[in-house]
Short mmCIF file of C-alpha atoms and ligand atoms in Angstrom, two decimals:
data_model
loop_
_atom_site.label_atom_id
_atom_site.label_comp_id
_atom_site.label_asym_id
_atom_site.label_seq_id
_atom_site.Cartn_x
_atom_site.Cartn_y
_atom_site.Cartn_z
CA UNK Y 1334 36.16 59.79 -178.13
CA UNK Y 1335 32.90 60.25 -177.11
CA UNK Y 1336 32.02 62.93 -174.47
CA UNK Y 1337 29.17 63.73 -173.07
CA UNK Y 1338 27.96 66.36 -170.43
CA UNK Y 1339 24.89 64.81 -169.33
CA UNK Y 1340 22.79 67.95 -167.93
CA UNK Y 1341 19.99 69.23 -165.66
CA UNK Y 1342 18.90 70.72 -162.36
CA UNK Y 1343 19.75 69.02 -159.22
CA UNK Y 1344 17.29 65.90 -159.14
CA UNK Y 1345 16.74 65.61 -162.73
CA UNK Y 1346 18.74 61.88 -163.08
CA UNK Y 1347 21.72 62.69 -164.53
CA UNK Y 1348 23.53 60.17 -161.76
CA UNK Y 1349 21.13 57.36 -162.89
CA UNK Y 1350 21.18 58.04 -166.14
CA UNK Y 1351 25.14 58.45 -166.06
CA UNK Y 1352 24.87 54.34 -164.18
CA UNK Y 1353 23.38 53.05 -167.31
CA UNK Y 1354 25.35 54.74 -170.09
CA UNK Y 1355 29.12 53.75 -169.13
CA UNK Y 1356 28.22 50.27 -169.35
CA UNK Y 1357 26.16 50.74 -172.38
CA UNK Y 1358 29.01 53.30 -174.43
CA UNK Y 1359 31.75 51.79 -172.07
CA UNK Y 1360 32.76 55.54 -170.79
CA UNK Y 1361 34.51 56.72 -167.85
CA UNK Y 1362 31.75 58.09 -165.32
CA UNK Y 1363 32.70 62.01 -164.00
CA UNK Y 1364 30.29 63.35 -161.35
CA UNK Y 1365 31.98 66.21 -159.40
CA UNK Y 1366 29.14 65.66 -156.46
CA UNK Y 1367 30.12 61.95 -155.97
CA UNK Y 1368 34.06 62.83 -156.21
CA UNK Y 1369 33.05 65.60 -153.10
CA UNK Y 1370 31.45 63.51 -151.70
CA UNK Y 1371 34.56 60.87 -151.84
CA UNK Y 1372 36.34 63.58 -150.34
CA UNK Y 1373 34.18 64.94 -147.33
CA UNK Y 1374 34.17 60.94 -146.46
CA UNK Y 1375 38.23 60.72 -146.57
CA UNK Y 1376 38.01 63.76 -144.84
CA UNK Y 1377 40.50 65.60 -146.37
CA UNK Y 1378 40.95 69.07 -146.68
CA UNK Y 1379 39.15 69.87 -149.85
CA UNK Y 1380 36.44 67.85 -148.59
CA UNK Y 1381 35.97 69.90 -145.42
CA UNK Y 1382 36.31 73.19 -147.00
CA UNK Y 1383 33.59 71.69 -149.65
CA UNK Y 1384 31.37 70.10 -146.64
CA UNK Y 1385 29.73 73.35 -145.16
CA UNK Y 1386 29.10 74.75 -149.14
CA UNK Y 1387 27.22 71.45 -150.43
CA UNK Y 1388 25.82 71.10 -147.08
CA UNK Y 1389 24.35 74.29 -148.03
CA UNK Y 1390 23.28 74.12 -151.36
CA UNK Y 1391 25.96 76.13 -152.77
CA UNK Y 1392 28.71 75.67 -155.68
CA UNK Y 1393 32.12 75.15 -154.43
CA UNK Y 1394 34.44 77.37 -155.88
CA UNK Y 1395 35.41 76.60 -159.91
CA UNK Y 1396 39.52 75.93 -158.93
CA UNK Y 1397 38.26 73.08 -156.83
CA UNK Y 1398 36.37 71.40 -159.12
CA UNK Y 1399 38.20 72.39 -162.08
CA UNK Y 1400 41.46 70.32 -160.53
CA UNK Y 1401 39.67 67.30 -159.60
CA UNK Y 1402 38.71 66.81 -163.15
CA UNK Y 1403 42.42 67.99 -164.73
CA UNK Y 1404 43.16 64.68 -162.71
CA UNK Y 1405 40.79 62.37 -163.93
CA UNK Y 1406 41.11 63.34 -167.33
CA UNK Y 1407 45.09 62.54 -167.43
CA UNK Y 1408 44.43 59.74 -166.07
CA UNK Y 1409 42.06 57.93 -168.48
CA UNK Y 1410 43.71 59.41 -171.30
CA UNK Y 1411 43.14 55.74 -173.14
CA UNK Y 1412 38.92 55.82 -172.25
CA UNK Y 1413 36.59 55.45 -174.93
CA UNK Y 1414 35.21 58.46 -173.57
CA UNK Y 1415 33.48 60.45 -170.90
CA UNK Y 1416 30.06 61.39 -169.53
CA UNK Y 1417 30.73 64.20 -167.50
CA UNK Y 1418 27.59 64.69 -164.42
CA UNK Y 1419 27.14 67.71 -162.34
CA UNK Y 1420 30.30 69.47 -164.69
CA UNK Y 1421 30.34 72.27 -165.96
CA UNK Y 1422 28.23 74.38 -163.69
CA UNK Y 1423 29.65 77.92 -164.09
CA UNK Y 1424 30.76 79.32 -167.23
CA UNK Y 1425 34.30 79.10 -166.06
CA UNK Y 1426 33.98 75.32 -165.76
CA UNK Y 1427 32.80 75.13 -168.96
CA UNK Y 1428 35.27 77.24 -170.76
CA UNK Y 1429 38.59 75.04 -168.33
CA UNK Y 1430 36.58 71.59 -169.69
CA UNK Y 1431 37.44 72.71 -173.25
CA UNK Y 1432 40.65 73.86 -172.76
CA UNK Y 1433 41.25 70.68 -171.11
CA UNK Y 1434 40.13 68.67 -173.88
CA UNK Y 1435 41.48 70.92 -176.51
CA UNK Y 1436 44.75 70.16 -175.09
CA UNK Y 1437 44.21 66.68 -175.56
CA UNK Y 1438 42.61 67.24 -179.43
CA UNK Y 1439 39.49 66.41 -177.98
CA UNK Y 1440 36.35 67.85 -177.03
CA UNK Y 1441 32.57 67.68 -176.01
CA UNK Y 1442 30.48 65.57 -178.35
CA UNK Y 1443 27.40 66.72 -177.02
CA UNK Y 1444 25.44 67.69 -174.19
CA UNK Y 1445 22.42 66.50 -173.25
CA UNK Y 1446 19.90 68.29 -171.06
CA UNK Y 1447 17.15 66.85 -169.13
CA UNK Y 1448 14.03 69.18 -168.53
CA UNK Y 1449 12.30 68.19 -165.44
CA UNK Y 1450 9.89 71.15 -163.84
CA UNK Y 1451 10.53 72.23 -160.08
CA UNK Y 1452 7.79 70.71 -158.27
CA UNK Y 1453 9.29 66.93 -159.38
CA UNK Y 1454 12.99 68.12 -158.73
CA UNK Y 1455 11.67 68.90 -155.01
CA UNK Y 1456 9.43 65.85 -155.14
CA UNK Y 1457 12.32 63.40 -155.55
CA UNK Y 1458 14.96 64.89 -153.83
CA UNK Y 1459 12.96 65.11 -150.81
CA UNK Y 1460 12.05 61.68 -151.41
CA UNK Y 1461 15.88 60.55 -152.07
CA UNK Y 1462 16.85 62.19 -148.79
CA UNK Y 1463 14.75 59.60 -146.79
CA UNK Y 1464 17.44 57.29 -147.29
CA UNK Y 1465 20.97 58.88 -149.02
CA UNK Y 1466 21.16 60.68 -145.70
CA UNK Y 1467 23.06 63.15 -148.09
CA UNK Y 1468 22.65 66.51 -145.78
CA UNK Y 1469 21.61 68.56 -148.92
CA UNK Y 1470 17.87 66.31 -149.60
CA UNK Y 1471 16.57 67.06 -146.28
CA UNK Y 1472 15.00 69.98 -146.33
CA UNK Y 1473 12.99 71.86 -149.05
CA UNK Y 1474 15.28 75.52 -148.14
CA UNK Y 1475 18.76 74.02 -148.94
CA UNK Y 1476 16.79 72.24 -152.43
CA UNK Y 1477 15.19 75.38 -153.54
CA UNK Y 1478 19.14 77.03 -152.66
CA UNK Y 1479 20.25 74.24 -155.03
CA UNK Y 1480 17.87 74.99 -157.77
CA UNK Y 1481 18.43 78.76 -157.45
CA UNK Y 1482 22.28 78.18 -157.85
CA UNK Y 1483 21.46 76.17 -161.05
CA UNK Y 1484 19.31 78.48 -162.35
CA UNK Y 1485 21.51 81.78 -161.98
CA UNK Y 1486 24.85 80.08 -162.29
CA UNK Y 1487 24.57 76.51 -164.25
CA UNK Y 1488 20.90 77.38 -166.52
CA UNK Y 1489 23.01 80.29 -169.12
CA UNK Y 1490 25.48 77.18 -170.22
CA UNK Y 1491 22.84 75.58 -172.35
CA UNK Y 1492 23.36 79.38 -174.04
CA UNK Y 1493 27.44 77.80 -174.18
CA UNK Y 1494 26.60 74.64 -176.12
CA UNK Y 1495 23.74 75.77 -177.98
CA UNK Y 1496 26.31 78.38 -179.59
CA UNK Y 1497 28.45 75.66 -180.29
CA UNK Y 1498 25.56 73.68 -182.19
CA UNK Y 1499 25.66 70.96 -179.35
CA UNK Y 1500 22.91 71.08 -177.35
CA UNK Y 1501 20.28 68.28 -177.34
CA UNK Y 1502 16.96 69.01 -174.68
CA UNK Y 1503 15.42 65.52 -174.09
CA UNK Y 1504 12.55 65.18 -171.31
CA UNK Y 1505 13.27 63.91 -168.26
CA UNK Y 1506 9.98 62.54 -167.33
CA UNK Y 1507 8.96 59.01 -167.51
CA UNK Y 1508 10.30 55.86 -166.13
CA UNK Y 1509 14.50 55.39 -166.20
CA UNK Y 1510 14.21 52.93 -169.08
CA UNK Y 1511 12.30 55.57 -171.38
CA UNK Y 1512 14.60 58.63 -170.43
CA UNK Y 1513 17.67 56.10 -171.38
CA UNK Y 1514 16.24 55.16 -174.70
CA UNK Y 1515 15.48 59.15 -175.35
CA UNK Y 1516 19.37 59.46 -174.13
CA UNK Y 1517 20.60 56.48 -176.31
CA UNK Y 1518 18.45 58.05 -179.69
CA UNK Y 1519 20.44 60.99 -179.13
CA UNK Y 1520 24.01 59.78 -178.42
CA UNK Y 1521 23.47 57.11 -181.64
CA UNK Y 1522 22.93 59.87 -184.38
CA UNK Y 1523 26.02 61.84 -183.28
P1 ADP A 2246 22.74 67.31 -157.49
O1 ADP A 2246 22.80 67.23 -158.98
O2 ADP A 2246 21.68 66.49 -156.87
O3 ADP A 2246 22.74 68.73 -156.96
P2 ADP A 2246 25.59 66.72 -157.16
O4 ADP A 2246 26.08 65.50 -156.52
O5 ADP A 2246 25.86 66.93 -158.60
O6 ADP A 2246 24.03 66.68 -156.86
O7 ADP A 2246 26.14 68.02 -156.39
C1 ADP A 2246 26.06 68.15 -155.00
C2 ADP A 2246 26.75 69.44 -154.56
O8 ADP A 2246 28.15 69.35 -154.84
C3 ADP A 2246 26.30 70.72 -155.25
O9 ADP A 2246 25.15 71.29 -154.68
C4 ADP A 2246 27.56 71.60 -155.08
O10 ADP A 2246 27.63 72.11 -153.77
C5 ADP A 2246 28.69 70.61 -155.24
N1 ADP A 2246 29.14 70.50 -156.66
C6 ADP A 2246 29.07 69.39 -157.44
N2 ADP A 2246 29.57 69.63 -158.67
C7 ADP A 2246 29.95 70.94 -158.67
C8 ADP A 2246 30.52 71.80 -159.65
N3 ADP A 2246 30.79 71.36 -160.89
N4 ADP A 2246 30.78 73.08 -159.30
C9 ADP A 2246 30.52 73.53 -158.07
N5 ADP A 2246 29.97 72.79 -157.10
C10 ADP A 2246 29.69 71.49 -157.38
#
């Protein structure tokens, strides 16, 4: 299997990025954000207990998260792998998601980090929220609340990986294309 946590501050393109590689490595796609967000627009109640913390640029608490992917990993047991987007963001995530795997003989292949400086992150999620209409891209307070999260909380796991002799830093500048081909150089020598 392959699995990758594709990685990087809020805004950086892991969701675009994560688009283009499970056709290319035909992988199951696992963004936490978009399966809150399927949530919060089922309106169940996980989602509305979730709504008022994303809408404020805060984490949602590591059992929540932690379920949702316990779920979608038994459940695409037979996948040729998995790029996993906006997971792990807390230590605790990170040390479940191996567990998880481990449990399964598997585990993370690699992750992949995309460097973008802050004044692009606000750039294009300020940009993005002209027309997502996603509640967390309109205003630069809640953005710079997102980055600070990332930086306290999700930043220290590139220590995680790094320890384990997995972590690849890649730019994230540049046009989609070229930050896929720096992702694909990466993925193909594993
Ligand atoms: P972005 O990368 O642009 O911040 P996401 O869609 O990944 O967007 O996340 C949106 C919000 O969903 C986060 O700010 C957070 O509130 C919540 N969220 C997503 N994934 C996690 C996670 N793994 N742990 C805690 N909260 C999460």
């Amino acid at each position: 299997m392959l699995n990758i946590v594709l990685f990087g501050p809020p805004g950086a393109g892991k969701g675009t990025q994560s688009e283009m590689l499970i056709k290319e490595f035909n992988l199951v796609h696992l963004s936490t954000g978009d399966l809150l967000r399927n949530e919060i627009s089922e309106k169940t109640s996980l989602g509305l207990k979730a709504k008022e913390l994303m809408d404020s640029g805060m984490l949602v608490p590591d059992n929540v998260v932690i379920g949702m992917i316990e779920s979608r990993l038994k459940n695409n047991i037979k996948s040729k792998g998995f790029i996993f987007d906006g997971f792990p963001r807390t230590s605790e995530q990170a040390i479940a998601l191996d567990q998880l795997l481990d449990g399964n003989k598997q585990s993370i292949s690699s992750m992949i980090s995309l460097k973008v400086d802050d004044n692009e992150l606000i750039r294009r999620l300020l940009e993005r929220g002209k027309d997502s209409g996603r509640a967390d891209d309109q205003s630069s307070e809640i953005i710079a609340n997102r980055i600070k999260e990332y930086n306290n909380k999700t930043a220290p796991l590139k220590l995680y990986y790094s320890k384990q002799d997995k972590l690849k830093e890649i730019s994230g500048l540049g046009t989609i294309s070229e930050i896929n081909d720096r992702i694909n150089q990466v993925i193909n020598k594993l």
